[in-house]
mmCIF file of C-alpha atoms and ligand atoms in Angstrom:
data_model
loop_
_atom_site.group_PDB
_atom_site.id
_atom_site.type_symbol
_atom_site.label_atom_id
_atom_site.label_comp_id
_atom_site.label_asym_id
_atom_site.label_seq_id
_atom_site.Cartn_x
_atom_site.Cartn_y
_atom_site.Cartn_z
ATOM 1 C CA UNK A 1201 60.642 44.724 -127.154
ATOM 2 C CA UNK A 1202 58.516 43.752 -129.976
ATOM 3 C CA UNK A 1203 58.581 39.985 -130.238
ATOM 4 C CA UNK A 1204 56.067 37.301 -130.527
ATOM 5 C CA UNK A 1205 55.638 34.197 -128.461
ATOM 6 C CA UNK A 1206 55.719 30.721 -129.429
ATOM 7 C CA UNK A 1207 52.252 30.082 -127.615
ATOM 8 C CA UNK A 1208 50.891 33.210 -129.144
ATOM 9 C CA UNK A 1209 47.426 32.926 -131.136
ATOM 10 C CA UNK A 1210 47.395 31.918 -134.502
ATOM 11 C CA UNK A 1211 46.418 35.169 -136.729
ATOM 12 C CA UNK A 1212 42.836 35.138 -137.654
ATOM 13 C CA UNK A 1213 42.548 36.161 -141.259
ATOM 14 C CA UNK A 1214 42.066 33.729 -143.667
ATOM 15 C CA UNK A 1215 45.206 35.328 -146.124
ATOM 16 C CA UNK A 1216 47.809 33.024 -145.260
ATOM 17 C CA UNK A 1217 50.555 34.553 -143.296
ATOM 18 C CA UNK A 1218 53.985 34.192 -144.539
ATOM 19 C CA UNK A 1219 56.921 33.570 -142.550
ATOM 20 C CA UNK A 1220 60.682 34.202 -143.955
ATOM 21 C CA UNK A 1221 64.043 33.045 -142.181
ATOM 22 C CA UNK A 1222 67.300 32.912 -143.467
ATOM 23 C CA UNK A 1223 70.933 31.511 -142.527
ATOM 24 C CA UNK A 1224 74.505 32.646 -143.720
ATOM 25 C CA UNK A 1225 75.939 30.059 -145.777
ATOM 26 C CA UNK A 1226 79.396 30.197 -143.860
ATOM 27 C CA UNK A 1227 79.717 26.540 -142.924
ATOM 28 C CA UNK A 1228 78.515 23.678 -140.624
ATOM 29 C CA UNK A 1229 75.506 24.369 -138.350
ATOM 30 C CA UNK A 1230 75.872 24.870 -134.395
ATOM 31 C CA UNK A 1231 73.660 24.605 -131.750
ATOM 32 C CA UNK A 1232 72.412 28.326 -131.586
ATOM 33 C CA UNK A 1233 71.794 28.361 -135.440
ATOM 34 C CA UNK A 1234 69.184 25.160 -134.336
ATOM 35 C CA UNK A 1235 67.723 26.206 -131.380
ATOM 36 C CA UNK A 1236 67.487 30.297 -131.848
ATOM 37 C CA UNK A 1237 66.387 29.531 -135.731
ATOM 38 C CA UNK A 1238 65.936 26.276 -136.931
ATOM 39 C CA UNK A 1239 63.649 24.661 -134.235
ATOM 40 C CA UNK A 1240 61.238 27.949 -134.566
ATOM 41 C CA UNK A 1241 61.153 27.562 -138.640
ATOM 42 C CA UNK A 1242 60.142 23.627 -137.902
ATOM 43 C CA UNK A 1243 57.475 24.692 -135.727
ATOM 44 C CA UNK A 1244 55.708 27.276 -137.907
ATOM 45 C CA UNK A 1245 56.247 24.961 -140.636
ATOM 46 C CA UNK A 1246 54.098 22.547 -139.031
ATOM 47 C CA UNK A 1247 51.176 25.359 -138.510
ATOM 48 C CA UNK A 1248 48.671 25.235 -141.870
ATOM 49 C CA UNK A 1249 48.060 29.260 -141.168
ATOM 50 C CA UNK A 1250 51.380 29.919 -142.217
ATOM 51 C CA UNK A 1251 53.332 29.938 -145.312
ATOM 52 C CA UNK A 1252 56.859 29.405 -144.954
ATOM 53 C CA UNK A 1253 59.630 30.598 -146.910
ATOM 54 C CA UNK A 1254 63.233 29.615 -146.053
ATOM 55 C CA UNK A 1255 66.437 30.533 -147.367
ATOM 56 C CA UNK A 1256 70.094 30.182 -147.509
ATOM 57 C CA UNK A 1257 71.563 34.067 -146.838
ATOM 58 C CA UNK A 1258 74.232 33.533 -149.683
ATOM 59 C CA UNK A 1259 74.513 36.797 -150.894
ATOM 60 C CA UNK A 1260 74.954 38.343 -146.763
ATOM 61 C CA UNK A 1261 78.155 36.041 -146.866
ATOM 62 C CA UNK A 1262 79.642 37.895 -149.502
ATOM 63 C CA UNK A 1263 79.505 41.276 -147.224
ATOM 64 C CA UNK A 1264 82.412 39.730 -144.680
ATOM 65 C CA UNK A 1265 85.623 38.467 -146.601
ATOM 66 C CA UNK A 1266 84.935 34.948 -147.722
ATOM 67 C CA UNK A 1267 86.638 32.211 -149.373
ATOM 68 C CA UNK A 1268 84.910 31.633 -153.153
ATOM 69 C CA UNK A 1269 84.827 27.846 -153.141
ATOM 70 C CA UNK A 1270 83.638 27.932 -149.965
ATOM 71 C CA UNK A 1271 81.035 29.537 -150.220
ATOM 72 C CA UNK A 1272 79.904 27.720 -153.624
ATOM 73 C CA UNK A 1273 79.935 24.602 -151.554
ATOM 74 C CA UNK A 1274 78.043 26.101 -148.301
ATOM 75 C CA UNK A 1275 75.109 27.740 -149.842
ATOM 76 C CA UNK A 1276 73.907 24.468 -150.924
ATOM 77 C CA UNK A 1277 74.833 22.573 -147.801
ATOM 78 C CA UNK A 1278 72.761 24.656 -145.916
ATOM 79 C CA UNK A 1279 69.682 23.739 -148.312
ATOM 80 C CA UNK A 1280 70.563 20.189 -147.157
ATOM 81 C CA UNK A 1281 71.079 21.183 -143.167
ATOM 82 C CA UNK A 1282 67.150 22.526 -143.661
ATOM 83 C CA UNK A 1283 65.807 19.057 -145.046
ATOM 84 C CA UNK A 1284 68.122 16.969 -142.575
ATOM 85 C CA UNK A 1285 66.616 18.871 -139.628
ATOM 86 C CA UNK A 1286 63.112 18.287 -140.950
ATOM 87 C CA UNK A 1287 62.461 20.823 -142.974
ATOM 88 C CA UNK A 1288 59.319 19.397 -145.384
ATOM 89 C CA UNK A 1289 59.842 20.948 -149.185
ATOM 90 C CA UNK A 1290 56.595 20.182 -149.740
ATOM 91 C CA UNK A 1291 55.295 22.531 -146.931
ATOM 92 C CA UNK A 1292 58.311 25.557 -147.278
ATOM 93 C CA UNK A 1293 59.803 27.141 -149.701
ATOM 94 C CA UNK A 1294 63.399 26.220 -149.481
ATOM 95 C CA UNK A 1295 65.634 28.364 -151.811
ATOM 96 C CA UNK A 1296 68.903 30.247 -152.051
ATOM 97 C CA UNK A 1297 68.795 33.859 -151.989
ATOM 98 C CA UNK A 1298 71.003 34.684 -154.700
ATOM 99 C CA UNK A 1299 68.663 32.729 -157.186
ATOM 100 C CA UNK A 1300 66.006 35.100 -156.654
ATOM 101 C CA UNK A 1301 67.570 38.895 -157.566
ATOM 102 C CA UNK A 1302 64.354 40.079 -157.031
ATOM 103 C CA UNK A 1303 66.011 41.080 -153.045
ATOM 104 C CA UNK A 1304 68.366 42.749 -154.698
ATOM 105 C CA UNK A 1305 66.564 45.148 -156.437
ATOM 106 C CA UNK A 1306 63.929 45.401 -153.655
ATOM 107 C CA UNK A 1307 66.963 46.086 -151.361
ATOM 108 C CA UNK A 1308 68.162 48.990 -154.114
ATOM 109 C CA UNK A 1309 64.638 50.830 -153.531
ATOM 110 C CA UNK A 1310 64.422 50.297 -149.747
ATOM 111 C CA UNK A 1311 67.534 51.849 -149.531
ATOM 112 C CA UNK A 1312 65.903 55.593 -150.162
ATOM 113 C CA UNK A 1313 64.469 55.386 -147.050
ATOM 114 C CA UNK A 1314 67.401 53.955 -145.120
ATOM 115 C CA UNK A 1315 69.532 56.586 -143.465
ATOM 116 C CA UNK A 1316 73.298 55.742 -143.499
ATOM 117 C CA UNK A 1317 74.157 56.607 -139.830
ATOM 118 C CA UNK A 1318 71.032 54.181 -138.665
ATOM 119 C CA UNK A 1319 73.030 51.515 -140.318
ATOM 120 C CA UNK A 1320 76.351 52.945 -138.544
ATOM 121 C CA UNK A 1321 75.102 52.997 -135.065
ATOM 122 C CA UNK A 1322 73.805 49.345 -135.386
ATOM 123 C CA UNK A 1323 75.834 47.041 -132.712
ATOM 124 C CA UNK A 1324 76.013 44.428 -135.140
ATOM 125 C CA UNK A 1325 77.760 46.629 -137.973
ATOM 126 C CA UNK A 1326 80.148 47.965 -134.871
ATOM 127 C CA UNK A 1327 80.857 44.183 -133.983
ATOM 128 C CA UNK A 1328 81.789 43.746 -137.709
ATOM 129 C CA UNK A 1329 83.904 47.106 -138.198
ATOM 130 C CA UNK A 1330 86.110 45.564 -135.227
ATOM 131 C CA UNK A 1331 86.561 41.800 -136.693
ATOM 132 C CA UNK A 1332 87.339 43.212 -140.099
ATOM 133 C CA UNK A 1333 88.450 46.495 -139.842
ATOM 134 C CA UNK A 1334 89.952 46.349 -143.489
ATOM 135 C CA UNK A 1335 86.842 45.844 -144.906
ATOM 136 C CA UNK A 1336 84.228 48.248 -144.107
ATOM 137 C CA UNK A 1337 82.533 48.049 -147.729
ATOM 138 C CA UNK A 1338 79.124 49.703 -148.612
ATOM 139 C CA UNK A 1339 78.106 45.806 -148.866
ATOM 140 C CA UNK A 1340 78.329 45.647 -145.083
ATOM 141 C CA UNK A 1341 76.402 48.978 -144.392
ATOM 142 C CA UNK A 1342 73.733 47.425 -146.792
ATOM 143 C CA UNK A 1343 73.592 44.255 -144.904
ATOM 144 C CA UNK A 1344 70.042 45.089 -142.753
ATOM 145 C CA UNK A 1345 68.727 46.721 -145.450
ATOM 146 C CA UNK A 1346 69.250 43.620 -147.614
ATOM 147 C CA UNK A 1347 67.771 41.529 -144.555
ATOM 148 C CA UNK A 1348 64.585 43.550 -144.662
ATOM 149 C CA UNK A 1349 64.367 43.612 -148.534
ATOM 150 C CA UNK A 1350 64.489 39.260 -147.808
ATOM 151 C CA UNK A 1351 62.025 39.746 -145.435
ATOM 152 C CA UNK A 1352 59.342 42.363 -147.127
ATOM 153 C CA UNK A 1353 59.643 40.841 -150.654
ATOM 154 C CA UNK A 1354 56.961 38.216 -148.814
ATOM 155 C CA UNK A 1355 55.644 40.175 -147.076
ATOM 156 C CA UNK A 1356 56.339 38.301 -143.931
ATOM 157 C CA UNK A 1357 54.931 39.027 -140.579
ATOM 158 C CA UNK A 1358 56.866 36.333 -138.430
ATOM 159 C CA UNK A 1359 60.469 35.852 -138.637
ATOM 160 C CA UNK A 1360 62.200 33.030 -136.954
ATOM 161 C CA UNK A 1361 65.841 34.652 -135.561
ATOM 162 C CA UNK A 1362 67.921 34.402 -132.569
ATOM 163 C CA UNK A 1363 67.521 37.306 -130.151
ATOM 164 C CA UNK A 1364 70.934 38.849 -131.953
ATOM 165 C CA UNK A 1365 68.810 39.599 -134.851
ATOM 166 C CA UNK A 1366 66.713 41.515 -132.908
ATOM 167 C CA UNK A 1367 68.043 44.851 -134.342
ATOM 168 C CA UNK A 1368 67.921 43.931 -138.004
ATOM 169 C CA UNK A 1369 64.469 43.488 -137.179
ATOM 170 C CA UNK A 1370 63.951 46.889 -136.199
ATOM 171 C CA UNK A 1371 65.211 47.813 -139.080
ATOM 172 C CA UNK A 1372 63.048 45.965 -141.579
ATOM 173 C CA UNK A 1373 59.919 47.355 -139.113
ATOM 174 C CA UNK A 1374 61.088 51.159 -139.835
ATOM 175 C CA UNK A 1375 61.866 50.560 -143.314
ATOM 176 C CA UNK A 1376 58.470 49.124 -143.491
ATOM 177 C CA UNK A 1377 56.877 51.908 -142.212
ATOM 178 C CA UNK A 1378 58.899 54.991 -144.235
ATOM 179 C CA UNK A 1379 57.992 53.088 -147.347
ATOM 180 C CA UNK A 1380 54.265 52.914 -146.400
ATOM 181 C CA UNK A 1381 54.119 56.391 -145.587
ATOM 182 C CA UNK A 1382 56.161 57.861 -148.269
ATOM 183 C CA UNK A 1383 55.201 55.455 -151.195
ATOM 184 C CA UNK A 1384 51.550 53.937 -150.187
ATOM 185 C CA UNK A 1385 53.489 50.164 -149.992
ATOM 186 C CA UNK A 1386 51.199 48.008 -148.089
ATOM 187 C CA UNK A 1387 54.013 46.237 -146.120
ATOM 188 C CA UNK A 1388 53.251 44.121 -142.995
ATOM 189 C CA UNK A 1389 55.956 45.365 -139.928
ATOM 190 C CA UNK A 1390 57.770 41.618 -139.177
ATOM 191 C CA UNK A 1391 58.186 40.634 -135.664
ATOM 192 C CA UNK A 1392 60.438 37.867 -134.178
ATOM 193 C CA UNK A 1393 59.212 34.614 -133.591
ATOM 194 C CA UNK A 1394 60.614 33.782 -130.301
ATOM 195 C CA UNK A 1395 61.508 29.962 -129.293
ATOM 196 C CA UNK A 1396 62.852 29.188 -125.642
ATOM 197 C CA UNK A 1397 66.962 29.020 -127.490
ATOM 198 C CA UNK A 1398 66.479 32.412 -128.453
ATOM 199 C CA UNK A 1399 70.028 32.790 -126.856
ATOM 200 C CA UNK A 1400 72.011 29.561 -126.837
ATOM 201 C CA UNK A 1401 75.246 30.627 -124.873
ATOM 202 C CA UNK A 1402 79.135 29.921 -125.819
ATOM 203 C CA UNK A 1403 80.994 27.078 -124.309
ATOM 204 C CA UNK A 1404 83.652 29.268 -123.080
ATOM 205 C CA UNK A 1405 81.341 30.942 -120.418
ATOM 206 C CA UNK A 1406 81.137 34.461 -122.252
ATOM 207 C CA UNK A 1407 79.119 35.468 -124.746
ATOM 208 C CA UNK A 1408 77.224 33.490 -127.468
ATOM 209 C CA UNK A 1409 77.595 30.252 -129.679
ATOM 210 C CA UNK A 1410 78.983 31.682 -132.424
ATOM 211 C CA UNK A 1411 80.634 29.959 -135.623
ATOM 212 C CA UNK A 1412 83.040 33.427 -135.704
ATOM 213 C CA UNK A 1413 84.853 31.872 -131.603
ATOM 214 C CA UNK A 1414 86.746 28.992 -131.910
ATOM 215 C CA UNK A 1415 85.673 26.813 -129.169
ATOM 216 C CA UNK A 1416 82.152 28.081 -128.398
ATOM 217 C CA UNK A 1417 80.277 25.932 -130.216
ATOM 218 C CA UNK A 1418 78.863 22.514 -130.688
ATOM 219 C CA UNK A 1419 77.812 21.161 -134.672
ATOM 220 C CA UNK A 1420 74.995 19.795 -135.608
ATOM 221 C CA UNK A 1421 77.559 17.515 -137.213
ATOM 222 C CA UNK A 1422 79.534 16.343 -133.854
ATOM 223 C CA UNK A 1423 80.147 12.847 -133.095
ATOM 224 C CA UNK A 1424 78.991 11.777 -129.124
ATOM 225 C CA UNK A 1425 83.136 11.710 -128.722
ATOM 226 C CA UNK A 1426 83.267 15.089 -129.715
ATOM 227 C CA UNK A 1427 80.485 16.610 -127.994
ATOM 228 C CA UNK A 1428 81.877 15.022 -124.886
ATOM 229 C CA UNK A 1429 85.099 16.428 -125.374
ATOM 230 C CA UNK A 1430 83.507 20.234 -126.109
ATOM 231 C CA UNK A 1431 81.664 19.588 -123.071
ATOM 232 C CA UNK A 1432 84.674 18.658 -120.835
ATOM 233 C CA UNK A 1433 86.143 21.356 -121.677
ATOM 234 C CA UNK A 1434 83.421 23.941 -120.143
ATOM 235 C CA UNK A 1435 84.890 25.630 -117.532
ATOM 236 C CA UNK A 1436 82.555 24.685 -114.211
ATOM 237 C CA UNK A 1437 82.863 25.495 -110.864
ATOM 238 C CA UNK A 1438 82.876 24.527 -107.200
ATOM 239 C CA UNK A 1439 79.238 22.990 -107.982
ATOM 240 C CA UNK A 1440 77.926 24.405 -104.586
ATOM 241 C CA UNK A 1441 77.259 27.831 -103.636
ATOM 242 C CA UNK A 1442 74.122 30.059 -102.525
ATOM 243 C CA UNK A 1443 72.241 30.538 -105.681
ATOM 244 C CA UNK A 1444 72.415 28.850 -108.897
ATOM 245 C CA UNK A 1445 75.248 30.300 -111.873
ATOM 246 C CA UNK A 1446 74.216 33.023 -113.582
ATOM 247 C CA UNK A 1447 77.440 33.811 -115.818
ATOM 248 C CA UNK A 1448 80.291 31.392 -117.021
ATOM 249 C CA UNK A 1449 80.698 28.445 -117.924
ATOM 250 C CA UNK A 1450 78.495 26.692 -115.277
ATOM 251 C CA UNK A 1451 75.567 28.874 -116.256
ATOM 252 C CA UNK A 1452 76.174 27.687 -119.845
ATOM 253 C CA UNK A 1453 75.949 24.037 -119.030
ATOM 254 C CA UNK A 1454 72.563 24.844 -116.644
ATOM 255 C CA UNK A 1455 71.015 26.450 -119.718
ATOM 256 C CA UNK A 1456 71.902 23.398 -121.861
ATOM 257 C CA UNK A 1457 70.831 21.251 -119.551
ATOM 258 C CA UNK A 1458 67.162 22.906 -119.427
ATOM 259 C CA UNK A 1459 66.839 23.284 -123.618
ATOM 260 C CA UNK A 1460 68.354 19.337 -123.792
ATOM 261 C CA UNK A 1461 67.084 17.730 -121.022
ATOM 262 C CA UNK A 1462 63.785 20.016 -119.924
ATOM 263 C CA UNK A 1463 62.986 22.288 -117.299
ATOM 264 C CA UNK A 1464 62.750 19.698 -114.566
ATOM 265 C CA UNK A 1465 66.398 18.653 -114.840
ATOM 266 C CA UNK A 1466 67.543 22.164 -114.549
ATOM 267 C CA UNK A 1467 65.743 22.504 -111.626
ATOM 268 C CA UNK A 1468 67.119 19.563 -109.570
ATOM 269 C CA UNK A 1469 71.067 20.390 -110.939
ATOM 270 C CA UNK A 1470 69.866 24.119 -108.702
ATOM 271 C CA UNK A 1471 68.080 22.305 -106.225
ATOM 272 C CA UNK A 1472 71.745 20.570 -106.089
ATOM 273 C CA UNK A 1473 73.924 23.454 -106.328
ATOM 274 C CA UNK A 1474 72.500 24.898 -103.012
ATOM 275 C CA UNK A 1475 72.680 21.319 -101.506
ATOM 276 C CA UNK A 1476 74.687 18.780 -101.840
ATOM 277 C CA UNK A 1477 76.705 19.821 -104.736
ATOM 278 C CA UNK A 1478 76.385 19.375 -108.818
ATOM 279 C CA UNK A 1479 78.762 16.579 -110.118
ATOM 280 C CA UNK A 1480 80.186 18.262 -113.155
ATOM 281 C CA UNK A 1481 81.605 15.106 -114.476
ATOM 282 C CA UNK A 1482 78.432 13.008 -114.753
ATOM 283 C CA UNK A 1483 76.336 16.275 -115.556
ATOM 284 C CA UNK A 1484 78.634 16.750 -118.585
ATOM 285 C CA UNK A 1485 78.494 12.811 -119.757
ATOM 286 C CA UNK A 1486 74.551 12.920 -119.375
ATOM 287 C CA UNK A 1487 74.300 16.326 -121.019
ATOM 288 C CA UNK A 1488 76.532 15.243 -124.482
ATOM 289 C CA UNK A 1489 74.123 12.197 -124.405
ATOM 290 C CA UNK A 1490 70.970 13.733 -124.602
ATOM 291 C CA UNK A 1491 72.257 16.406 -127.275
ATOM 292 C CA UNK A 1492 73.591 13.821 -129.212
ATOM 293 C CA UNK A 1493 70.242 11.953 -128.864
ATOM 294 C CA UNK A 1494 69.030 15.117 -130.443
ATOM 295 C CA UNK A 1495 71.185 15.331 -133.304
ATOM 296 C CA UNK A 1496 71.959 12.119 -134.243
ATOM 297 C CA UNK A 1497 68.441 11.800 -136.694
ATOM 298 C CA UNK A 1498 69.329 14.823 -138.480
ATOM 299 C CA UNK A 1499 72.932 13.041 -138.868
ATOM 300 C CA UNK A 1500 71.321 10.075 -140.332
ATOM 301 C CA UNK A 1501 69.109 12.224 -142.650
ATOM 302 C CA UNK A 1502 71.658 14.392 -143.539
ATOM 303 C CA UNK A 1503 73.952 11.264 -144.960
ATOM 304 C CA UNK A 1504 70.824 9.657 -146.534
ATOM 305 C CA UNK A 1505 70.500 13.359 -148.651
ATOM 306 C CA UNK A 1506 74.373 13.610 -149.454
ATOM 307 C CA UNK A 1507 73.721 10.658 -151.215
ATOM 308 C CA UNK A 1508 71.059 11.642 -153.482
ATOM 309 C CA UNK A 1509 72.127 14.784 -154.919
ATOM 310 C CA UNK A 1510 69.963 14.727 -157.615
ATOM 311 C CA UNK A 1511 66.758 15.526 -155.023
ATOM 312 C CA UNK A 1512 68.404 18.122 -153.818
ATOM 313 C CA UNK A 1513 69.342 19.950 -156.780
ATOM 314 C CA UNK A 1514 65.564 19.292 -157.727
ATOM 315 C CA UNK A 1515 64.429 20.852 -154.169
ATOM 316 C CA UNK A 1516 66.450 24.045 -154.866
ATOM 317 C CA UNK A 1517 65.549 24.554 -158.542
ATOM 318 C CA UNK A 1518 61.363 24.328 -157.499
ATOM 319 C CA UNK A 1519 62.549 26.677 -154.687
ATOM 320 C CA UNK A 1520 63.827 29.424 -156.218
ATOM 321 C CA UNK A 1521 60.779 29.264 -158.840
ATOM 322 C CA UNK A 1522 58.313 29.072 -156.181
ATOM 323 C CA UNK A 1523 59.998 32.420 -154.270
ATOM 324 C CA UNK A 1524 60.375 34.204 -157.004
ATOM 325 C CA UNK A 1525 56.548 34.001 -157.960
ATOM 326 C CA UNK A 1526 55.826 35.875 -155.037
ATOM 327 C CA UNK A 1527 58.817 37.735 -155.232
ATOM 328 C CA UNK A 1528 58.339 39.447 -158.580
ATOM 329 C CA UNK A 1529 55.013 40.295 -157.849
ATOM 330 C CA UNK A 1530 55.908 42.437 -154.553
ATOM 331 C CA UNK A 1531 58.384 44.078 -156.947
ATOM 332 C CA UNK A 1532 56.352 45.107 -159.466
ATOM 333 C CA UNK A 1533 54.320 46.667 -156.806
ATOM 334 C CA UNK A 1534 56.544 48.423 -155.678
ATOM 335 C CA UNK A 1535 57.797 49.976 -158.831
ATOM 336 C CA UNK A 1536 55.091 51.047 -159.675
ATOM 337 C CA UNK A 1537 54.798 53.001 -156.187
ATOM 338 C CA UNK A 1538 57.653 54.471 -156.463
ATOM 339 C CA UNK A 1539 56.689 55.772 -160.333
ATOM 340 C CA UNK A 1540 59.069 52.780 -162.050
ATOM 341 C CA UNK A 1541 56.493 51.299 -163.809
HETATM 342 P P1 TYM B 840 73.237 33.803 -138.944
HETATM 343 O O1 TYM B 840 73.661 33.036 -140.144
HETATM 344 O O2 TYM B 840 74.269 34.532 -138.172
HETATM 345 O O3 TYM B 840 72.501 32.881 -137.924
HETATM 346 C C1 TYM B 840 71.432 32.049 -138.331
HETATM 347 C C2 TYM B 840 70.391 31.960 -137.234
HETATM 348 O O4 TYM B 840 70.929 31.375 -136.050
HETATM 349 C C3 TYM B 840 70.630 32.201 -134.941
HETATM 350 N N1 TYM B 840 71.712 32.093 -133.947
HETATM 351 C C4 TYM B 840 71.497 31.889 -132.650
HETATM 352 N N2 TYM B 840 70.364 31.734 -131.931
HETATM 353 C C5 TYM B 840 70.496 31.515 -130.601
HETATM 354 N N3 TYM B 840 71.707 31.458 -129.974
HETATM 355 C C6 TYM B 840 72.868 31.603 -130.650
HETATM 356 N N4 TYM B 840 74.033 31.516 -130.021
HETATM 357 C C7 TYM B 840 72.793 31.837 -132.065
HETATM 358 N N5 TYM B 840 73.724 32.036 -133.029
HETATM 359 C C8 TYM B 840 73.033 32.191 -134.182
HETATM 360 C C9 TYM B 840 70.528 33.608 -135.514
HETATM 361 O O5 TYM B 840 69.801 34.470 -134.659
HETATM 362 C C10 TYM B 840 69.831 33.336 -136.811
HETATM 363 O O6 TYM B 840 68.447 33.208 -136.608
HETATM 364 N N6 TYM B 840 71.261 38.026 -140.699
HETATM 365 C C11 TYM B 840 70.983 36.614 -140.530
HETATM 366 C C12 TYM B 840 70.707 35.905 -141.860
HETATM 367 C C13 TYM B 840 69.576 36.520 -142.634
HETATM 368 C C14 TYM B 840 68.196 36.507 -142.279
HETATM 369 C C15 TYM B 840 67.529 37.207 -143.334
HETATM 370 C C16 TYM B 840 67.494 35.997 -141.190
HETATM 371 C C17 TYM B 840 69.684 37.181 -143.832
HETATM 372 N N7 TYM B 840 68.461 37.590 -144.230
HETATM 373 C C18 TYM B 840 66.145 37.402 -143.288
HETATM 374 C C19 TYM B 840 66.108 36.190 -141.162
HETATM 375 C C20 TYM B 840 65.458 36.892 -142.184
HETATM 376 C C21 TYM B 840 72.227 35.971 -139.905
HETATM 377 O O7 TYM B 840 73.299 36.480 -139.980
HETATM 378 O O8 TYM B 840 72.037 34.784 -139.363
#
């Protein structure tokens, strides 16, 4: 797999190095979307060799059936979820996707390179061809090439995503490389940027957090009450046994207990497990405590920003013209490439 680490070296050219994430805007944040995504675009933020460029991934929503007014309120609620988490518009570009057409067009061109059945045999396309059989548009086929147009446009070389954006990834890296070979582009291939949520699992014991399974997920939004309540309901086991949970819903609340609480608490809840026996009750009650502890600043931020609307109208207008400096100037490079210009 071609990822990057989180402890990897900082590159060594003095060009800064851009970095380019994105989220849907199809409602309230979870826990994956913060750990897999959010906490990695922090982090790189933070780094002076890299220039960040974060967006909300309004136009992807419209490739799924979606509710209109929805979606006119969640693209710029996600803009907000990016400052409340710490985001610094000073230091990224924060900016919604649709304000910038440039990835459209870019997405139009990469699209000569992109074979349909690639797009097909994606696992990701297949897992959206069964939720909405109905609508199987040419939006949806488009959707990774779109991603990588989002991506290339800054020529990003680190992209903070959960491991299930892995493939998309692969993608933008082989769409990188046709149009390098075929037009003389000068793109950079994008790898992940890994952080230790890569994979935040679902509260039912299968699968992933995911907005799409009722009941899998905690907000960033939850109240202690209700994270207490999503916890109690995570199915657990015996709490003793030879080795340590490794599926369900015991091996869920282990892994949240090591991204929440560190390392060294998973460790003793194992150390228990083979012993004297994990308390489910009291691991649960500690566990909703220290993710609350967690979320409860980007809470408070969050309420502080829904009451000055004004900023963050401001932050999204000097977004969008910061992006699509860059932006238009990877475009016309790539028109003229490809003889458009
Ligand atoms: P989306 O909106 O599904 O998810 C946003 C981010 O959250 C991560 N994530 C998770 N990470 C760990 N564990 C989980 N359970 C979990 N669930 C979600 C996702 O990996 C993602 O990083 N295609 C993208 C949006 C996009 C994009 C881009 C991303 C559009 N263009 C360009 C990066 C670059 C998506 O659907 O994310």
């Amino acid at each position: 797999m071609n990822t990057s680490s989180a402890l990897s070296a900082a590159p060594s050219s003095a060009v800064p190095h851009r970095v380019l994430s994105g989220i849907r805007a199809t409602g309230r944040l979870h826990l994956g979307n913060y750990l897999g995504a959010l906490k990695g675009m922090i982090e790189l933020e933070r780094r002076p060799e890299y220039q960040t460029f974060y967006m909300v991934a309004d136009v992807h929503t419209v490739t799924t059936p979606y509710d209109v007014e929805e979606l006119r309120h969640n693209r710029r609620e996600i803009i907000i979820d990016y400052l409340a988490a710490g985001l610094d518009p000073e230091q990224s570009t924060l900016f919604i996707q649709s304000m910038v057409p440039e990835h459209l067009e870019l997405a139009f061109y990469l699209a000569s390179v992109s074979s349909v059945a690639r797009m097909q045999h994606l696992p990701t396309f297949k897992d959206k061809v069964k939720q909405h059989p109905q609508h199987v548009t040419l939006a949806l086929l488009n959707y990774p090439v779109l991603m990588a147009a989002d991506i290339l446009i800054y020529k990003a070389t680190q992209v903070p995503v959960g491991i299930d954006q892995q493939p998309h990834l692969e993608v933008a890296r082989e769409i990188a490389r046709k149009m390098n070979q075929q037009y003389g582009t000068d793109f950079p291939e994008p790898q992940r940027f890994v952080t230790p949520g890569e994979y935040v699992p679902s509260l039912k014991g299968e699968g992933k957090m995911s907005k799409s399974v009722e009941g899998s997920y905690i907000n960033l939004t939850d109240t202690l009450a209700e994270i207490e309540e999503k916890l109690k309901r995570v199915p657990s086991d015996s709490g003793r046994g030879e080795r340590p949970p490794e599926t369900g819903g015991a091996a869920t609340l282990l892994k949240l207990v090591e991204l929440f609480q560190g390392q060294e608490a998973r460790q003793a809840y194992e150390a228990a497990y083979t012993g004297e026996g994990i308390r489910y009750a009291q691991l649960k009650s500690d566990l909703a405590e220290a993710v609350y502890q967690q979320v409860r600043p980007i809470q408070q931020r969050r309420a502080q920003l829904e009451a000055a609307p004004a900023s963050v109208d401001q932050v999204i207008e000097a977004g969008a013209a910061k992006a699509r400096q860059v932006a238009s100037q990877t475009l016309e490079e790539v028109k003229y490439k490809l003889g458009l210009g």
